[in-house]
PDB file of C-alpha atoms and ligand atoms in Angstrom:
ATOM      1  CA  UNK A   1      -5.657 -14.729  14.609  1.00 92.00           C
ATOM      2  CA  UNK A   2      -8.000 -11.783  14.259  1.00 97.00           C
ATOM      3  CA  UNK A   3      -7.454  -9.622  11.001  1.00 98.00           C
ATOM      4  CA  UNK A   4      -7.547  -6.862  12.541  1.00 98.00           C
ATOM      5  CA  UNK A   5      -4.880  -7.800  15.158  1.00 98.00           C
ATOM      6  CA  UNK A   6      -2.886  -9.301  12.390  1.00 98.00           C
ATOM      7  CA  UNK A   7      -3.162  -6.289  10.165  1.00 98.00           C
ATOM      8  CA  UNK A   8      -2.114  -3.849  13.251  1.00 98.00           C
ATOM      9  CA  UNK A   9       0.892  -5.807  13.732  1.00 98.00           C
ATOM     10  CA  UNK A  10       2.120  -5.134  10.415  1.00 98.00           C
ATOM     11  CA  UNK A  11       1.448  -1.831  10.811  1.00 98.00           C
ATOM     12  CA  UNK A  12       3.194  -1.157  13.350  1.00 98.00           C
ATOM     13  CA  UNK A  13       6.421  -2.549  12.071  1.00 97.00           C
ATOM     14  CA  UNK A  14       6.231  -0.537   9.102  1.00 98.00           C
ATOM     15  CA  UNK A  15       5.593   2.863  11.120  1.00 98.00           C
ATOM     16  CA  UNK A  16       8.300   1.841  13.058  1.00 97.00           C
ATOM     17  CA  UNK A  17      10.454   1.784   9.472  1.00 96.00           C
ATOM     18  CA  UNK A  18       9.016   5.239   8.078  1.00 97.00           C
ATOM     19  CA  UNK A  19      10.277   6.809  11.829  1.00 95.00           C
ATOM     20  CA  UNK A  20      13.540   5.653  11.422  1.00 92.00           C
ATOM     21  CA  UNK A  21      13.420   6.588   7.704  1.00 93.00           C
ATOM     22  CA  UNK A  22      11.667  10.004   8.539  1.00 92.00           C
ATOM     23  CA  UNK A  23      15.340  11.325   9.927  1.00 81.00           C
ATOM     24  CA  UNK A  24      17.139   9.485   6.978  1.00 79.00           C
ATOM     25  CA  UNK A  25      20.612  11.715   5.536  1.00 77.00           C
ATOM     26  CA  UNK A  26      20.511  12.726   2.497  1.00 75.00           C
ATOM     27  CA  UNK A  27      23.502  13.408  -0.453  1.00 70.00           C
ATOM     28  CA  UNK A  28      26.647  12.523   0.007  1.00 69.00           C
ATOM     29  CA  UNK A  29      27.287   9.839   2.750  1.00 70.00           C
ATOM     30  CA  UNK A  30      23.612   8.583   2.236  1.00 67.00           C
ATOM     31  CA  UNK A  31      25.123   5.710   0.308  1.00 68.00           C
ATOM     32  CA  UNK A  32      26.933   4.545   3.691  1.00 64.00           C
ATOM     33  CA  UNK A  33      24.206   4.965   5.626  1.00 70.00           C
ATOM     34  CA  UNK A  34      22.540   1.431   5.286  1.00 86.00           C
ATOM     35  CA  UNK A  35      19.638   3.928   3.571  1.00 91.00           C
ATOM     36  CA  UNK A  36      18.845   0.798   0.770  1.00 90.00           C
ATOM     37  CA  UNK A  37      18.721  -1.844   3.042  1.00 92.00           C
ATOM     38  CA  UNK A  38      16.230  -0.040   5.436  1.00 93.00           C
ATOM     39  CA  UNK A  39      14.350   0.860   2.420  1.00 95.00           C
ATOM     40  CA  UNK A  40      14.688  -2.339   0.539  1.00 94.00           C
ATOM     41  CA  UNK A  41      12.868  -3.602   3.587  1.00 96.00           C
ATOM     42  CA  UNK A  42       9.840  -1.800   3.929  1.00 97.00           C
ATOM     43  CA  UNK A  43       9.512  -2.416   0.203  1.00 96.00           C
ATOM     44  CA  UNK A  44       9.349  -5.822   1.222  1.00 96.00           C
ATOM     45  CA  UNK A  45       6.909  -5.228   4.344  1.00 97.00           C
ATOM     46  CA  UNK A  46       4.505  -2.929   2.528  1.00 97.00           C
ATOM     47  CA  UNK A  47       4.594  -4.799  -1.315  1.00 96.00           C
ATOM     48  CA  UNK A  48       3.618  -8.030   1.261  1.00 97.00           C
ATOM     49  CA  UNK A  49       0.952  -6.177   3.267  1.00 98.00           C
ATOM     50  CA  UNK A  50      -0.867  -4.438   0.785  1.00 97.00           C
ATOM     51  CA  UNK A  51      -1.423  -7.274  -1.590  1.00 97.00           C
ATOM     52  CA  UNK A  52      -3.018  -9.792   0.918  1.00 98.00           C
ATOM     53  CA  UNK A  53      -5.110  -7.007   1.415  1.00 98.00           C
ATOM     54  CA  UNK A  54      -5.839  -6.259  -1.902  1.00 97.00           C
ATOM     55  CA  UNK A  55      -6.319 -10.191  -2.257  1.00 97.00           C
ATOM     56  CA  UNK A  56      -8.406 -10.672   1.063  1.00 98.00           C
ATOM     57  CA  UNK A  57      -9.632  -7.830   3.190  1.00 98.00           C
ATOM     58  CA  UNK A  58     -10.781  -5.304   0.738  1.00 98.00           C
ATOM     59  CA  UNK A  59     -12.923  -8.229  -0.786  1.00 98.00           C
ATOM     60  CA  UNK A  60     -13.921  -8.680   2.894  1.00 98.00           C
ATOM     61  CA  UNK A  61     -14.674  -4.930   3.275  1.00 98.00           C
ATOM     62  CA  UNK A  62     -16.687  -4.747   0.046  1.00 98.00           C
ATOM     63  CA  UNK A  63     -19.171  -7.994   0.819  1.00 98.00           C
ATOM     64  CA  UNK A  64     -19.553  -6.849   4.070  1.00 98.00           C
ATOM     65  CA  UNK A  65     -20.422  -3.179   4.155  1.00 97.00           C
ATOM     66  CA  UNK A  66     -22.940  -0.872   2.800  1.00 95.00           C
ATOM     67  CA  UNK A  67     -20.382   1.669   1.213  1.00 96.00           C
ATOM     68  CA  UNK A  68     -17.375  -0.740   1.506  1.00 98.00           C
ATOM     69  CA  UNK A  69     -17.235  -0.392  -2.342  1.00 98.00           C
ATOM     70  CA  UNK A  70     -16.146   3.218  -1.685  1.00 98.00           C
ATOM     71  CA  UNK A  71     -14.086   2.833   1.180  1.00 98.00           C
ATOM     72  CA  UNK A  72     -12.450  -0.281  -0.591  1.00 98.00           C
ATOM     73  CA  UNK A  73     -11.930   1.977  -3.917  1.00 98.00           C
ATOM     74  CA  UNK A  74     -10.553   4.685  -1.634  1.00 98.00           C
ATOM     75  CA  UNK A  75      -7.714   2.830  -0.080  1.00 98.00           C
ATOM     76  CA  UNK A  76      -7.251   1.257  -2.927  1.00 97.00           C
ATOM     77  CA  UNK A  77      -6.291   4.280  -4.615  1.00 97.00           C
ATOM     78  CA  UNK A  78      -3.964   5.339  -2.234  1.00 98.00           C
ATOM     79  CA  UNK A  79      -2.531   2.030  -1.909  1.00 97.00           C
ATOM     80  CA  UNK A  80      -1.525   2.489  -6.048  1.00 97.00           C
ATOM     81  CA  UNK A  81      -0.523   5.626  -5.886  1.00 97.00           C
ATOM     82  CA  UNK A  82       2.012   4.213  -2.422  1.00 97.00           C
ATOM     83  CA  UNK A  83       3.016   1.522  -5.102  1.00 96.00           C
ATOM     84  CA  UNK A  84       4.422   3.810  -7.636  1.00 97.00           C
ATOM     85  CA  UNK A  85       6.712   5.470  -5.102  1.00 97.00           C
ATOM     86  CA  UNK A  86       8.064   2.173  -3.948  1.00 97.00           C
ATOM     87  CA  UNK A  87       8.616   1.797  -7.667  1.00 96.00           C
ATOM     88  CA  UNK A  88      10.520   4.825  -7.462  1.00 96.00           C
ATOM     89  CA  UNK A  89      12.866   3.897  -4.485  1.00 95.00           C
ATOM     90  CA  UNK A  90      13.299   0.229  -6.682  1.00 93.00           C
ATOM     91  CA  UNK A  91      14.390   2.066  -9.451  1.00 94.00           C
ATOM     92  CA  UNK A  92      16.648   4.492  -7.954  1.00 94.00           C
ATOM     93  CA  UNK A  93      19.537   4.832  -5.456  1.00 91.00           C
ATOM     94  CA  UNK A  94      20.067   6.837  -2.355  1.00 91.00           C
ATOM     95  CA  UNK A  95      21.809   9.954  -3.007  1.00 89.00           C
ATOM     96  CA  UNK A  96      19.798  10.849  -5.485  1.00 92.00           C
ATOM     97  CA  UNK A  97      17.117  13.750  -5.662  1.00 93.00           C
ATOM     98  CA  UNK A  98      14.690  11.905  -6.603  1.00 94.00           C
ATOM     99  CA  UNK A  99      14.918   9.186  -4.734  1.00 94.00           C
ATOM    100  CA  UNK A 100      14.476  11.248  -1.498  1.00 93.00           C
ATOM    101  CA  UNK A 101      11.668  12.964  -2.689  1.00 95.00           C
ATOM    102  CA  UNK A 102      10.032   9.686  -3.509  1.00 97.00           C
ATOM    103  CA  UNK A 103      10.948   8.240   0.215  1.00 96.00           C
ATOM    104  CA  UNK A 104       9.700  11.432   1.403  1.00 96.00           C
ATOM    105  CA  UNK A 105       6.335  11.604  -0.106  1.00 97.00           C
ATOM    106  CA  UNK A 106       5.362   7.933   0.654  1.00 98.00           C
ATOM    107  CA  UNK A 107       6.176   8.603   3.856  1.00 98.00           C
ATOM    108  CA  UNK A 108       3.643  10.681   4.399  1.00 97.00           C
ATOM    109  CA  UNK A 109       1.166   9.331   2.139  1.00 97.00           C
ATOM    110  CA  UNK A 110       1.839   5.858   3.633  1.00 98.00           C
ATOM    111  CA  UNK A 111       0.919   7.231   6.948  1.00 98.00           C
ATOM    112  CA  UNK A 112      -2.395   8.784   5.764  1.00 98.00           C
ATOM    113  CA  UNK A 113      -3.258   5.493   4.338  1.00 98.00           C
ATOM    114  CA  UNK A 114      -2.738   3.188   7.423  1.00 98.00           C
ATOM    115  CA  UNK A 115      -4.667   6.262   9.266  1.00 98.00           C
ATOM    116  CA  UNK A 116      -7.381   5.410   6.837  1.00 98.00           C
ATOM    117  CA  UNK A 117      -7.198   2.294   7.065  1.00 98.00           C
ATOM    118  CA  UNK A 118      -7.111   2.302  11.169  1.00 98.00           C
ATOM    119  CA  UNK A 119      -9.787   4.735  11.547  1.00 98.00           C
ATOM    120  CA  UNK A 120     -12.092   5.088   9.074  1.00 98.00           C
ATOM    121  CA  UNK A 121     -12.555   1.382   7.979  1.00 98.00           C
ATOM    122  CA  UNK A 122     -11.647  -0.725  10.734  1.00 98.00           C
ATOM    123  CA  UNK A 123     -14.383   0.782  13.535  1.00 98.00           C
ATOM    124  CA  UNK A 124     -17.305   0.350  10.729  1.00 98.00           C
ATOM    125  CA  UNK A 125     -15.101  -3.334   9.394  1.00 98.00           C
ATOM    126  CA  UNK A 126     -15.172  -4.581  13.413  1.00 98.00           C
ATOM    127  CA  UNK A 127     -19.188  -3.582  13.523  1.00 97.00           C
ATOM    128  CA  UNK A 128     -20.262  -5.389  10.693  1.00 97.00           C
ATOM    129  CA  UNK A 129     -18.287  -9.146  11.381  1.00 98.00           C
ATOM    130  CA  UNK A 130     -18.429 -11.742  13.777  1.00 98.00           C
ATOM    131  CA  UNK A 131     -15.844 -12.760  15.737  1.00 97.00           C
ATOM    132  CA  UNK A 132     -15.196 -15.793  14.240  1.00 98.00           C
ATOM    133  CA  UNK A 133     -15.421 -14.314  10.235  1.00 97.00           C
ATOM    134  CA  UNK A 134     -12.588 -11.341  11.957  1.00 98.00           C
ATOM    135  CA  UNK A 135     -10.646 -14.873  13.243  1.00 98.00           C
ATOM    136  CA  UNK A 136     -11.062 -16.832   9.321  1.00 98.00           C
ATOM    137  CA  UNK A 137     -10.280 -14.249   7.519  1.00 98.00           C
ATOM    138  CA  UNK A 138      -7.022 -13.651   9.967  1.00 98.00           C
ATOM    139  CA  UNK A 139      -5.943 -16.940   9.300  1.00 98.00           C
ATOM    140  CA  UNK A 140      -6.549 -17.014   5.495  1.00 98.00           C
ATOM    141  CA  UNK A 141      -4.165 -13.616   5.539  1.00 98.00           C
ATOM    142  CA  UNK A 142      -1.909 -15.011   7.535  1.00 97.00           C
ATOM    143  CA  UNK A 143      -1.365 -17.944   5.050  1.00 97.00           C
ATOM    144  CA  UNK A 144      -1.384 -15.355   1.960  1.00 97.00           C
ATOM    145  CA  UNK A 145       1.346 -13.504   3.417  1.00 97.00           C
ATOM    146  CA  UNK A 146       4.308 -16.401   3.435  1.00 96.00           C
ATOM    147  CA  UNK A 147       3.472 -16.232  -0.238  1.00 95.00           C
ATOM    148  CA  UNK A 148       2.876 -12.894  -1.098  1.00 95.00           C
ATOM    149  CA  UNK A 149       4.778 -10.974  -3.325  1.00 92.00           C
ATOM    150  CA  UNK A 150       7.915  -8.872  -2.118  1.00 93.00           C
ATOM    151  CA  UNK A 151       7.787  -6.316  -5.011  1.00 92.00           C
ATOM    152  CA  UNK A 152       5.165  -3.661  -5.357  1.00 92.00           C
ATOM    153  CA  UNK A 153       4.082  -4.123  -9.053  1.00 89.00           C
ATOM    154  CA  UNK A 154       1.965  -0.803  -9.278  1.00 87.00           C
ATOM    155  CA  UNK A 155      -0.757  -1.167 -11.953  1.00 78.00           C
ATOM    156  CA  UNK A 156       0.481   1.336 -14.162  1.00 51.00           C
ATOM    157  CA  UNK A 157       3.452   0.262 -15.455  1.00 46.00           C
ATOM    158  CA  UNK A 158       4.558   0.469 -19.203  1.00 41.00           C
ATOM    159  CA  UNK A 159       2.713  -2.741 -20.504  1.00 39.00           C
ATOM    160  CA  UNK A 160      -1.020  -3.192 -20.563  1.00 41.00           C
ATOM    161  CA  UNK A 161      -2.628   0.124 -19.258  1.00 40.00           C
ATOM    162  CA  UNK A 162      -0.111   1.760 -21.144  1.00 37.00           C
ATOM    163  CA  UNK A 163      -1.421   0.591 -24.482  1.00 38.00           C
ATOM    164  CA  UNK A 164      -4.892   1.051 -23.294  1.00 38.00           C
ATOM    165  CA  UNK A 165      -4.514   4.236 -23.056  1.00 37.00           C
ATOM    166  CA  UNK A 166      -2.647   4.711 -25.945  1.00 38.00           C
ATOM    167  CA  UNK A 167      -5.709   3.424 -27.793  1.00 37.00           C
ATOM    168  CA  UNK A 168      -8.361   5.906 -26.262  1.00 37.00           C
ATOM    169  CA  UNK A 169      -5.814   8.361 -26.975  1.00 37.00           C
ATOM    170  CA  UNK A 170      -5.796   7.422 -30.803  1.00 38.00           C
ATOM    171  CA  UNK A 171      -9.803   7.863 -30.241  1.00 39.00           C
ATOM    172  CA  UNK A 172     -10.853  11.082 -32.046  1.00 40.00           C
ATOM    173  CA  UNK A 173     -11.858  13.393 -29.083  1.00 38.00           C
ATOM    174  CA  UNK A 174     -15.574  14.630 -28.602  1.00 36.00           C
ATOM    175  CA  UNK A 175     -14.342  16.942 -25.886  1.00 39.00           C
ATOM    176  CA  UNK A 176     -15.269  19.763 -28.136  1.00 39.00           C
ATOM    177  CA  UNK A 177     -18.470  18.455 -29.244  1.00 38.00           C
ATOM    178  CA  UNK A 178     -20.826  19.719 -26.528  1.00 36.00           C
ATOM    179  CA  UNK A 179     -18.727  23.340 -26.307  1.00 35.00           C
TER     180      UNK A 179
HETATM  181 FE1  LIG B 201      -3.481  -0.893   2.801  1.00 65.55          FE
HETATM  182 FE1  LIG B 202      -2.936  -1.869   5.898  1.00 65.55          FE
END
């Protein structure tokens, strides 16, 4: 199948998740609502979708464009920063402040991405491959996703980057040296 198509698709079904969750209740009575399950879901959908692309298209993007290094990077970026809210709604329950905000705010950053995505890379992706490298690399995500990951393991949690930066913290700074 062609990426593209195959990427859309999963799009789609996950817009179709943040509309429903777009009117979800809040406090008391969320708990009834069948709130987790919906969200538990599109943790599901988007921890699958974003890391065959992380695996396979951005890759793709990269080797194929001039700039795809940015545009990769980019998306990238807001794919992370999508990851840590999912996190959020992992770690949390509905009913909670928190947790709302979090739903709320990857709601709309998750929409801003697949705009991205669907706009900006796609037209310039869809110029620069053939046919039959749009139909390969369908299949290949296609495979990826019946083994992909169902959790969205953001790439800041408390282990490794943590005690990186913990060690250029114990650095001595030189951010007063040129002042
Ligand atoms: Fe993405
Ligand atoms: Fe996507």
């Amino acid at each position: 199948m062609d990426a593209l198509t195959f990427l859309r698709a999963d799009h789609e079904s996950v817009l179709g998740m943040l509309q429903v969750l777009d009117g979800a209740p809040q406090g008391e009575g969320a708990h009834q609502s069948g709130l987790a399950t919906m969200v538990t879901n599109l943790v599901i959908a988007e921890s699958q979708h974003e890391a065959i692309e992380e695996q396979l298209f951005w890759p793709a993007v990269r080797a194929a464009l001039d700039g795809g290094d940015d545009l990769a990077d980019h998306a990238i970026a807001q794919e992370e920063a999508g990851k840590v809210l999912l996190q959020l709604l992992e770690d949390g329950n509905p009913g909670e402040p928190e947790y709302h905000r979090a739903l709320a705010e990857f709601i709309t950053v998750a929409r801003e991405h697949i705009d991205y995505e669907e706009n900006v890379v796609w037209p310039r992706f869809k110029a620069a491959v053939s046919t039959e490298d749009l139909g390969q690399l369908g299949d290949k995500l296609e495979t990826a996703k019946k083994i992909a990951p169902t959790r969205p393991h953001p790439n800041a949690p408390s282990g490794e980057l943590a005690q990186n930066t913990m060690g250029v913290a114990a650095q001595p700074s030189t951010m007063c040296a040129t002042g």
